[in-house]
Coordinates of C-alpha atoms and ligand atoms in Angstrom, one line a residue:
Chain A
M22 CA 4.9 18.4 33.4
S23 CA 5.1 20.9 36.2
R24 CA 2.5 23.4 37.0
T25 CA 4.5 26.4 35.7
E26 CA 5.1 24.6 32.5
A27 CA 1.4 24.0 32.1
T28 CA 0.7 27.7 32.6
T29 CA 2.9 28.6 29.7
Q30 CA 0.8 26.3 27.5
F31 CA -2.1 28.7 27.4
E32 CA -2.7 31.5 25.0
T33 CA -4.6 34.6 26.1
V34 CA -7.2 35.9 23.6
I35 CA -8.4 39.5 24.0
G36 CA -10.7 41.8 22.1
L37 CA -11.4 45.3 23.1
E38 CA -14.5 47.5 22.9
V39 CA -13.4 51.1 23.1
H40 CA -15.7 54.2 23.4
V41 CA -14.3 57.5 22.3
E42 CA -16.1 60.8 22.9
L43 CA -16.1 63.0 19.8
S44 CA -15.0 66.5 20.3
T45 CA -18.0 68.3 18.7
E46 CA -19.4 71.5 20.0
T47 CA -22.8 70.1 20.6
K48 CA -24.4 66.7 21.6
M49 CA -25.3 63.9 19.2
F50 CA -29.0 64.6 18.9
C51 CA -29.6 68.0 20.4
A52 CA -27.9 71.5 20.3
C53 CA -26.8 71.4 24.0
R54 CA -23.1 72.3 24.4
V55 CA -20.6 69.5 25.2
T56 CA -18.8 70.4 28.4
F57 CA -16.7 68.9 31.1
G58 CA -16.7 69.8 34.8
E59 CA -19.6 72.2 34.6
P60 CA -22.2 72.4 37.4
P61 CA -24.7 69.4 37.1
N62 CA -27.6 69.6 34.7
T63 CA -26.7 73.0 33.3
H64 CA -26.4 71.7 29.7
V65 CA -29.6 69.9 29.1
C66 CA -32.8 70.2 27.0
P67 CA -36.0 68.2 26.4
V68 CA -34.2 65.9 23.9
C69 CA -31.3 64.8 26.2
L70 CA -33.6 64.7 29.2
G71 CA -35.8 62.3 27.3
L72 CA -38.9 64.5 27.8
P73 CA -42.0 63.2 26.0
G74 CA -42.5 64.6 22.5
A75 CA -38.9 65.8 22.1
L76 CA -37.3 64.6 18.8
P77 CA -33.6 63.8 18.1
V78 CA -31.8 65.3 15.1
P79 CA -28.3 64.0 14.3
N80 CA -25.3 66.3 14.5
R81 CA -23.7 66.3 11.0
R82 CA -20.2 67.0 12.4
A83 CA -20.5 64.0 14.7
V84 CA -21.2 61.8 11.7
E85 CA -18.3 63.4 9.9
F86 CA -16.0 62.7 12.8
A87 CA -17.2 59.1 13.0
V88 CA -16.5 58.7 9.2
R89 CA -13.1 60.3 9.8
A90 CA -12.3 57.9 12.6
A91 CA -13.5 54.9 10.6
L92 CA -11.4 55.9 7.6
A93 CA -8.3 56.3 9.8
L94 CA -8.9 52.7 10.9
H95 CA -9.2 51.6 7.2
C96 CA -12.9 50.7 7.6
E97 CA -15.5 50.4 4.8
I98 CA -18.1 53.1 5.2
A99 CA -21.7 52.0 4.9
P100 CA -23.5 53.8 2.1
V101 CA -26.7 53.7 4.2
T102 CA -26.7 53.6 8.0
K103 CA -29.4 53.9 10.6
F104 CA -29.9 54.3 14.4
D105 CA -31.4 51.7 16.7
R106 CA -32.6 51.8 20.3
K107 CA -30.7 49.8 22.9
N108 CA -33.1 49.2 25.8
Y109 CA -32.0 49.1 29.4
H110 CA -32.8 50.8 32.6
Y111 CA -30.5 52.9 34.6
P112 CA -31.1 56.3 36.3
D113 CA -28.5 58.1 34.1
L114 CA -30.3 57.0 30.9
P115 CA -33.4 59.1 31.0
K116 CA -35.2 57.7 27.9
G117 CA -34.9 54.1 29.0
Y118 CA -32.9 53.4 25.9
Q119 CA -29.6 54.5 24.3
I120 CA -29.6 55.5 20.7
S121 CA -27.0 53.4 19.1
Q122 CA -26.4 51.4 15.9
Y123 CA -27.1 47.7 15.7
D124 CA -27.1 45.9 12.4
R125 CA -25.9 48.6 10.1
P126 CA -22.9 50.3 11.7
L127 CA -21.2 53.2 10.0
G128 CA -17.9 51.4 9.6
T129 CA -16.9 47.7 9.3
G130 CA -13.9 45.6 8.4
G131 CA -11.0 47.9 9.3
Y132 CA -7.7 47.3 11.0
L133 CA -5.1 49.0 13.2
D134 CA -1.4 48.2 13.0
V135 CA -0.1 48.2 16.5
P136 CA 3.6 48.6 17.2
L137 CA 4.5 46.1 19.9
P138 CA 6.8 46.9 22.8
E139 CA 9.1 44.1 22.0
G140 CA 9.3 45.3 18.4
G141 CA 7.3 44.4 15.3
V142 CA 3.7 45.1 14.5
R143 CA 0.5 43.3 15.2
R144 CA -2.4 43.9 12.8
V145 CA -5.6 44.0 14.8
R146 CA -8.8 43.8 12.8
I147 CA -11.6 46.2 13.5
R148 CA -14.9 44.4 13.4
R149 CA -17.1 47.6 13.5
L150 CA -17.3 51.2 14.4
H151 CA -20.6 52.8 15.2
L152 CA -22.1 56.0 16.5
E153 CA -24.1 56.3 19.7
E154 CA -24.9 58.7 22.5
D155 CA -23.4 58.8 26.0
A156 CA -25.3 58.3 29.2
G157 CA -25.3 60.8 32.1
K158 CA -23.3 60.4 35.3
S159 CA -24.4 58.9 38.6
L160 CA -23.0 59.4 42.0
H161 CA -23.9 56.9 44.6
D162 CA -24.1 58.2 48.2
P163 CA -25.1 56.0 51.1
R164 CA -27.0 58.8 52.7
L165 CA -28.2 60.9 49.8
G166 CA -29.1 58.1 47.4
T167 CA -28.1 58.2 43.7
L168 CA -27.5 61.6 42.2
V169 CA -27.7 62.1 38.5
D170 CA -26.1 64.7 36.3
L171 CA -27.2 64.7 32.6
N172 CA -24.7 67.2 31.2
R173 CA -23.0 64.2 29.5
A174 CA -26.2 62.5 28.4
G175 CA -26.3 62.6 24.6
V176 CA -22.7 63.4 24.0
P177 CA -21.6 61.7 20.7
L178 CA -19.5 58.6 21.1
I179 CA -18.1 56.1 18.7
E180 CA -17.7 52.5 19.8
I181 CA -14.8 50.7 18.2
V182 CA -14.9 46.9 18.4
S183 CA -11.8 44.9 17.6
E184 CA -11.7 41.2 16.6
P185 CA -10.1 39.0 19.3
D186 CA -6.7 39.5 17.8
L187 CA -4.7 40.6 20.8
R188 CA -2.6 37.9 22.6
S189 CA -1.5 39.5 25.9
P190 CA -2.5 42.3 28.3
E191 CA 0.6 44.2 27.2
E192 CA -0.6 44.0 23.5
A193 CA -4.0 45.3 24.7
R194 CA -2.3 48.2 26.3
A195 CA -0.3 48.9 23.1
Y196 CA -3.5 48.7 21.0
L197 CA -5.2 51.2 23.2
Q198 CA -2.2 53.6 23.0
E199 CA -2.1 53.4 19.2
L200 CA -5.9 53.7 18.9
R201 CA -5.7 56.8 21.2
N202 CA -2.9 58.2 19.0
V203 CA -5.0 57.7 15.8
M204 CA -8.0 59.4 17.2
L205 CA -5.9 62.3 18.4
Y206 CA -4.1 62.8 15.1
A207 CA -7.3 62.3 13.1
G208 CA -8.6 65.2 15.2
V209 CA -11.9 63.6 16.3
S210 CA -11.4 63.5 20.1
D211 CA -9.1 64.7 22.9
V212 CA -9.1 61.1 24.2
K213 CA -8.4 61.7 27.8
M214 CA -9.0 58.5 29.7
E215 CA -9.0 60.4 33.0
E216 CA -11.8 62.6 31.8
G217 CA -13.7 59.6 30.4
S218 CA -13.4 60.6 26.8
L219 CA -11.8 57.2 26.1
R220 CA -13.3 54.2 27.8
C221 CA -12.5 50.6 27.4
D222 CA -14.2 47.2 28.0
A223 CA -12.5 43.9 27.2
N224 CA -13.4 40.4 26.2
I225 CA -10.9 37.9 27.4
S226 CA -10.6 34.1 27.2
I227 CA -7.8 31.6 27.4
R228 CA -7.2 28.5 25.3
P229 CA -4.5 25.8 25.0
A230 CA -1.8 27.2 22.8
G231 CA -2.3 26.2 19.2
S232 CA -6.0 25.6 19.7
R233 CA -8.3 27.3 17.2
E234 CA -11.3 27.3 19.4
F235 CA -12.0 30.0 21.9
G236 CA -12.5 29.5 25.6
A237 CA -15.5 30.9 27.5
L238 CA -15.6 34.6 27.0
V239 CA -15.4 36.9 30.0
E240 CA -16.3 40.6 29.7
I241 CA -14.4 43.0 31.9
K242 CA -15.7 46.5 32.6
N243 CA -14.7 49.5 34.6
M244 CA -11.0 49.8 33.6
N245 CA -10.2 53.5 34.0
S246 CA -6.7 53.9 32.8
F247 CA -4.2 52.2 30.5
R248 CA -2.5 50.8 33.5
S249 CA -5.7 49.3 34.9
V250 CA -6.5 47.7 31.6
K251 CA -3.2 45.9 31.7
Q252 CA -3.6 45.0 35.4
A253 CA -7.2 43.8 35.1
L254 CA -6.4 41.6 32.1
E255 CA -3.3 40.2 33.8
Y256 CA -5.4 39.3 36.8
E257 CA -8.2 37.9 34.7
A258 CA -5.9 35.7 32.5
E259 CA -4.3 34.3 35.7
R260 CA -7.7 33.7 37.3
Q261 CA -8.9 31.7 34.3
R262 CA -5.7 29.8 34.1
A263 CA -6.0 28.8 37.7
L264 CA -9.6 27.6 37.2
V265 CA -8.7 25.5 34.2
L266 CA -5.7 24.0 35.8
S267 CA -7.7 23.0 38.9
G268 CA -10.2 21.3 36.6
E269 CA -13.0 23.9 36.9
R270 CA -14.9 25.7 34.2
V271 CA -14.6 29.3 33.3
E272 CA -18.1 30.9 33.5
R273 CA -19.2 33.1 30.6
E274 CA -20.0 36.3 32.4
T275 CA -19.4 40.0 32.8
R276 CA -17.0 41.0 35.5
H277 CA -16.1 44.3 37.1
W278 CA -12.5 45.5 37.7
N279 CA -12.1 46.6 41.3
E280 CA -9.1 49.0 41.2
R281 CA -8.6 49.2 44.9
A282 CA -8.9 45.4 45.5
G283 CA -6.9 44.7 42.4
R284 CA -9.3 41.9 41.3
T285 CA -12.3 41.3 39.1
T286 CA -15.7 40.4 40.6
P287 CA -18.9 39.1 38.9
S288 CA -21.3 41.8 37.9
R289 CA -24.7 41.6 39.6
S290 CA -27.0 42.3 36.8
K291 CA -26.0 39.1 35.2
E292 CA -29.3 37.7 33.9
E293 CA -30.1 41.0 32.1
A294 CA -26.8 41.3 30.4
H295 CA -26.9 41.5 26.6
D296 CA -30.7 41.5 26.3
Y297 CA -31.1 44.9 24.9
R298 CA -34.0 44.2 22.6
Y299 CA -32.6 46.4 19.8
F300 CA -35.0 47.8 17.3
P301 CA -34.8 50.7 14.7
D302 CA -35.4 54.1 16.3
P303 CA -38.6 55.3 14.6
D304 CA -37.7 58.9 15.5
L305 CA -34.7 58.9 13.2
V306 CA -34.6 58.4 9.5
P307 CA -31.7 56.6 7.8
L308 CA -28.5 58.4 6.8
R309 CA -27.2 58.1 3.3
I310 CA -23.4 58.6 3.4
D311 CA -22.4 60.3 0.1
A312 CA -19.4 58.6 -1.5
E313 CA -17.9 61.9 -2.6
W314 CA -18.2 63.3 0.9
V315 CA -16.4 60.3 2.2
E316 CA -13.6 60.8 -0.3
S317 CA -13.3 64.5 0.7
I318 CA -13.0 63.4 4.3
R319 CA -10.4 60.8 3.3
R320 CA -8.3 63.4 1.5
S321 CA -8.4 65.7 4.5
L322 CA -7.0 63.1 6.9
P323 CA -3.7 64.3 8.2
E324 CA -0.5 62.3 8.6
L325 CA -1.4 59.5 11.0
P326 CA 0.9 58.2 13.8
A327 CA 2.3 55.2 11.8
Q328 CA 3.3 57.5 8.9
R329 CA 4.8 60.0 11.3
R330 CA 6.9 57.4 13.1
A331 CA 8.1 56.2 9.7
R332 CA 9.0 59.7 8.7
Y333 CA 11.0 60.3 11.9
E334 CA 12.8 57.0 11.5
G335 CA 13.7 58.2 8.0
L336 CA 15.3 61.2 9.6
G337 CA 17.6 58.9 11.6
L338 CA 15.7 58.7 14.8
S339 CA 15.5 55.3 16.5
A340 CA 12.2 53.4 16.5
Y341 CA 12.0 54.0 20.2
D342 CA 12.6 57.8 20.0
A343 CA 10.1 58.1 17.1
A344 CA 7.5 56.3 19.2
V345 CA 8.1 58.5 22.3
L346 CA 7.7 61.7 20.2
V347 CA 4.6 60.5 18.4
D348 CA 2.9 59.2 21.6
E349 CA 3.2 62.8 22.9
R350 CA 1.6 64.8 20.2
P351 CA 2.4 68.3 21.5
L352 CA 6.0 67.2 21.6
A353 CA 5.9 65.8 18.1
D354 CA 4.3 69.0 16.8
F355 CA 7.0 71.0 18.5
F356 CA 9.6 68.8 17.0
D357 CA 8.1 69.3 13.5
A358 CA 8.2 73.1 14.0
C359 CA 11.9 72.8 14.8
L360 CA 12.5 70.8 11.7
A361 CA 10.7 73.4 9.6
L362 CA 13.1 76.0 11.0
G363 CA 16.0 73.9 9.8
A364 CA 17.0 72.1 13.0
D365 CA 19.0 68.9 12.9
A366 CA 16.5 66.1 13.6
K367 CA 18.7 64.1 16.0
Q368 CA 19.8 67.1 18.0
A369 CA 16.3 68.6 18.3
A370 CA 14.9 65.2 19.3
N371 CA 17.6 64.7 21.9
W372 CA 17.0 68.1 23.5
L373 CA 13.2 67.6 23.6
M374 CA 13.4 64.1 24.9
V375 CA 16.2 64.4 27.4
E376 CA 16.5 68.0 28.6
L377 CA 12.9 69.2 28.1
Q378 CA 11.2 66.0 29.3
G379 CA 13.5 66.0 32.3
L380 CA 12.5 69.5 33.3
L381 CA 8.8 68.8 32.6
N382 CA 8.9 65.6 34.7
E383 CA 10.7 67.3 37.5
K384 CA 8.0 70.0 37.7
G385 CA 5.1 67.8 36.7
R386 CA 4.3 70.2 33.9
E387 CA 3.1 70.0 30.3
L388 CA 4.9 71.5 27.3
S389 CA 2.0 73.9 26.7
A390 CA 2.5 75.4 30.2
T391 CA 6.1 76.5 29.3
R392 CA 7.3 79.5 27.3
L393 CA 9.7 77.5 25.2
T394 CA 9.3 78.2 21.5
P395 CA 10.6 76.2 18.5
E396 CA 12.5 79.4 17.5
G397 CA 14.2 79.5 20.9
L398 CA 15.3 75.9 20.8
V399 CA 16.5 76.1 17.2
A400 CA 18.5 79.3 18.1
L401 CA 20.1 77.4 21.0
L402 CA 21.1 74.5 18.8
R403 CA 22.6 77.0 16.3
L404 CA 24.6 78.6 19.1
I405 CA 26.1 75.2 20.0
E406 CA 26.7 74.3 16.4
E407 CA 28.5 77.5 15.5
G408 CA 30.7 77.1 18.6
T409 CA 29.4 80.3 20.3
I410 CA 28.5 78.3 23.5
T411 CA 29.4 75.0 24.9
G412 CA 26.9 72.2 25.5
R413 CA 27.3 72.8 29.1
I414 CA 26.3 76.4 28.9
A415 CA 23.4 75.5 26.7
K416 CA 22.1 73.2 29.4
E417 CA 22.6 75.9 32.0
I418 CA 20.5 78.5 30.2
F419 CA 17.9 76.1 28.9
P420 CA 15.7 76.0 32.0
E421 CA 15.5 79.8 31.9
M422 CA 14.4 79.6 28.3
V423 CA 11.7 77.1 29.3
E424 CA 10.6 79.3 32.2
S425 CA 10.6 82.8 30.6
G426 CA 10.8 82.2 26.8
A427 CA 14.1 84.2 26.8
D428 CA 16.0 84.4 23.6
P429 CA 19.2 82.3 24.0
R430 CA 21.4 84.7 22.1
S431 CA 20.4 87.7 24.3
L432 CA 21.0 85.5 27.4
V433 CA 24.5 84.6 26.2
E434 CA 25.4 88.2 25.4
A435 CA 24.0 89.7 28.5
R436 CA 25.9 87.3 30.7
G437 CA 29.1 86.9 28.7
L438 CA 28.6 83.2 28.4
S439 CA 30.1 82.8 24.9
Q440 CA 32.6 80.1 24.5
I441 CA 36.3 80.9 25.0
A442 CA 37.8 79.6 21.8
D443 CA 40.7 82.1 21.7
R444 CA 44.0 80.2 22.2
E445 CA 45.8 83.0 23.9
E446 CA 43.0 83.8 26.3
L447 CA 42.5 80.2 27.2
L448 CA 46.2 79.6 27.5
R449 CA 46.4 82.3 30.2
V450 CA 43.6 80.5 32.2
V451 CA 45.3 77.1 31.8
R452 CA 48.6 78.4 33.2
E453 CA 46.9 80.0 36.1
V454 CA 45.0 76.8 36.9
L455 CA 48.1 74.6 36.7
A456 CA 49.9 77.0 39.0
Q457 CA 47.2 76.6 41.5
H458 CA 47.3 72.8 41.5
P459 CA 51.0 71.8 41.7
A460 CA 50.1 68.5 43.2
A461 CA 48.0 67.4 40.3
V462 CA 50.7 68.6 37.9
E463 CA 53.2 66.5 39.8
D464 CA 50.9 63.5 39.7
Y465 CA 50.5 63.8 35.9
R466 CA 54.3 64.0 35.4
K467 CA 54.7 60.9 37.5
G468 CA 52.4 59.0 35.1
K469 CA 49.0 59.4 36.7
T470 CA 47.3 60.4 33.5
N471 CA 43.9 60.7 35.2
A472 CA 45.2 64.0 36.7
L473 CA 44.6 65.4 33.2
G474 CA 40.9 65.0 33.5
F475 CA 40.9 66.8 36.9
L476 CA 42.9 69.7 35.5
V477 CA 40.7 70.1 32.5
G478 CA 37.7 70.1 34.9
Q479 CA 39.4 72.9 36.9
V480 CA 39.8 74.9 33.7
M481 CA 36.1 74.5 32.9
K482 CA 35.3 75.5 36.4
A483 CA 37.5 78.6 36.2
T484 CA 35.8 79.7 33.0
R485 CA 32.3 78.7 34.3
G486 CA 31.9 76.2 31.6
R487 CA 32.7 78.6 28.8
A488 CA 36.0 77.0 27.7
N489 CA 35.9 75.0 24.5
P490 CA 36.4 71.5 25.9
G491 CA 38.5 70.3 23.1
L492 CA 40.8 73.3 23.1
A493 CA 41.0 73.2 26.9
N494 CA 42.1 69.6 26.8
E495 CA 44.7 70.3 24.2
L496 CA 46.1 73.3 26.0
V497 CA 46.3 71.6 29.4
R498 CA 48.2 68.7 27.8
R499 CA 50.6 71.0 26.0
V500 CA 51.4 73.0 29.1
L501 CA 51.9 69.9 31.1
E502 CA 54.3 68.5 28.5
E503 CA 56.4 71.7 28.5
Chain F
M26 CA -47.4 29.0 20.9
P27 CA -44.6 31.2 19.6
I28 CA -44.1 32.9 23.0
S29 CA -44.5 31.4 26.4
E30 CA -45.9 33.1 29.6
D31 CA -42.4 32.8 31.1
E32 CA -41.0 34.8 28.2
V33 CA -43.7 37.5 28.6
R34 CA -42.8 37.6 32.3
R35 CA -39.2 38.1 31.5
I36 CA -39.8 40.9 28.9
A37 CA -42.1 42.6 31.4
R38 CA -39.3 42.5 34.0
L39 CA -36.8 43.9 31.5
A40 CA -39.2 46.7 30.6
R41 CA -40.0 47.3 34.3
L42 CA -43.7 46.8 33.8
G43 CA -45.5 46.3 37.1
L44 CA -48.1 43.8 35.9
E45 CA -50.5 41.8 38.1
P46 CA -49.9 38.0 37.9
A47 CA -53.4 37.6 36.5
E48 CA -52.6 39.8 33.5
F49 CA -49.9 37.6 32.1
S50 CA -52.0 34.9 30.5
A51 CA -54.2 37.5 28.7
L52 CA -51.1 39.4 27.6
T53 CA -49.5 36.2 26.4
A54 CA -52.5 35.4 24.2
E55 CA -52.5 39.0 22.8
L56 CA -48.9 38.9 22.0
N57 CA -49.2 35.6 20.3
G58 CA -52.0 37.0 18.2
I59 CA -49.7 39.8 17.0
L60 CA -46.9 37.3 16.4
E61 CA -49.1 35.1 14.4
R62 CA -49.9 38.0 12.0
V63 CA -46.2 38.7 11.7
E64 CA -45.7 35.0 11.0
R65 CA -48.1 35.3 8.1
L66 CA -46.1 38.2 6.7
R67 CA -42.9 36.1 6.8
A68 CA -44.5 33.8 4.2
I69 CA -44.2 36.6 1.6
D70 CA -41.2 36.2 -0.7
V71 CA -38.9 39.3 -0.1
E72 CA -35.9 37.9 -2.0
G73 CA -33.9 40.9 -3.4
V74 CA -35.9 43.5 -1.4
E75 CA -33.8 45.9 0.7
P76 CA -34.9 45.9 4.4
L77 CA -36.7 49.1 5.3
A78 CA -35.9 50.8 8.6
H79 CA -38.3 53.7 8.1
V80 CA -41.3 54.5 6.1
G81 CA -41.9 57.8 4.2
G82 CA -38.7 57.9 2.2
L83 CA -37.1 60.7 4.1
H84 CA -33.3 60.3 4.8
T85 CA -30.3 62.2 6.0
V86 CA -32.0 64.7 8.1
W87 CA -29.4 66.3 10.2
R88 CA -28.3 69.6 11.8
E89 CA -25.1 71.7 11.9
D90 CA -22.9 71.5 15.0
V91 CA -24.1 74.9 16.5
P92 CA -24.9 75.2 20.2
R93 CA -28.2 76.6 21.3
P94 CA -29.3 77.3 24.9
G95 CA -31.3 74.4 26.4
L96 CA -33.4 74.4 29.6
A97 CA -32.5 76.3 32.7
R98 CA -31.6 74.0 35.5
E99 CA -34.6 74.9 37.6
A100 CA -36.8 74.1 34.7
A101 CA -35.0 70.8 34.0
L102 CA -35.4 69.7 37.6
A103 CA -38.9 71.0 38.0
G104 CA -40.5 67.8 36.7
A105 CA -38.4 65.4 38.8
P106 CA -39.8 63.8 41.9
D107 CA -36.7 64.8 43.8
A108 CA -33.5 66.8 43.4
H109 CA -30.5 67.7 45.5
E110 CA -28.1 70.5 44.9
G111 CA -28.7 70.6 41.1
Y112 CA -28.8 66.8 40.7
F113 CA -31.7 64.6 40.0
R114 CA -32.1 62.4 43.1
V115 CA -33.4 58.8 42.8
P116 CA -33.4 55.9 45.3
R117 CA -29.9 54.5 45.6
V118 CA -28.8 52.2 42.8
V119 CA -26.0 49.8 43.6
A120 CA -24.5 48.0 40.7
H121 CA -21.2 46.9 42.1
E122 CA -19.4 46.2 45.4
E123 CA -17.0 49.1 44.8
E124 CA -19.8 51.6 44.5
E125 CA -21.3 50.3 47.7
E126 CA -18.1 51.0 49.6
A127 CA -17.7 54.4 48.1
Ligands
LIG621 ZN1 -29.9 68.5 25.0

């Protein structure tokens, strides 16, 4: 067996721990406002600073959001839950412990159906979902020392722990994408990885294919984007494979993804890892989660990504197109608004995904930064459908609609862009064009049929794209045959 | 002995307690005294009794999600040994290579 054959005999086993910042107005245990990008230490109070004597009081809305997220992931909701202290020392953790949940998490036993890039779905079991508070932020400067901003300290987080059900770095990326979508659609977080409102750690091991045992588990931290999750896991799977193939042992440890170097390195605080000495937080009383309240939250859950994709596919969109729209929620909402105005699903999807996305990519812009409205796009589609303008003219005026929000009908009228569908009028143009291109006419009559395309093109040009293409084609052919 | 002096040393390190070497044997004995009493409690049959995380019977105390002003920054930083441009400043902590390079 060659070395490359041997490498294919390993299976990668991945589980993810994802932290999602809840988009509440205030922090988890105090009334400080949740902010991003504010000057350091301007949203702090005795509770989130960990000053002696300050007492935490849970934010009801944060609990509601956590229940909502847990229900969206099909978890069981604990009827009674409590908070525990997770003890460790770091300058951005002023109390010396993080308030978290240890043995009675809010949610357990859920799952997420992850659409896989190569088609099909992988059901990933969710082991637990619990509530906790975020730490602050530290900046390390060689000259100044470590600088600490506690604006983020105490912001509500949920931690979502999956079972080791993922089988490749690509699947891990797909899981994250779908989890992000679910959180976004459930309305519990804005899930911006670049702003840290979604963070991810991974457990990864390899084992001989077909084996039921797990290899030594390595925990990877510090992956800051979907791309880095995939890269870090690919690197790590390969590192473990190489170790095993050369007869060495994979060490059970925590490793740190170094984005610039493109590799994982062992974490330093190794001997202290996982020794958090959890105990119930005596400052907080247990929470009883009322079953009726849970049911009312369940009823208020909106359409989730999987349901939305299924609905779009039911309208005739391809699985790929449905996924692209759903992955980009503002686009999907815009699409739904177009449908509500009576637009044809395929046409609307096509314009959004091809023309609009093209413009947005070109300018590096978001849909929300444009003036395009669903009414505008639907009016444009109607102009094409009723034959008032050609597709080419529509594409011509579309960037202006995106830029200024102009009504397509007024644009068409003001500029005389409506389609020439009048036979007599178009016939005049065709005769003129043919008179101007005797060589092409000659070619066609000698049997070079591709001269026809050239002549129709000239007619379109002479009418600045306003000629009805079918009619132009028919008339050019007729005049040529005369 | 339910707990060894080495374990006590380790817990003290995790808790960042600056103890004198001489204190460890006394502390180990004290802790073992406490653990012995806990051990006695373990003998009680608690079959069918729900674990209790909090005494007093209070539950579900929470607040609405309404912001209230906290401390002014000057006040927040006032108790800190050191500050720099609105940040708390502490001796440099290096957890990872990458941060070292930054
Ligand atoms: Zn606060």
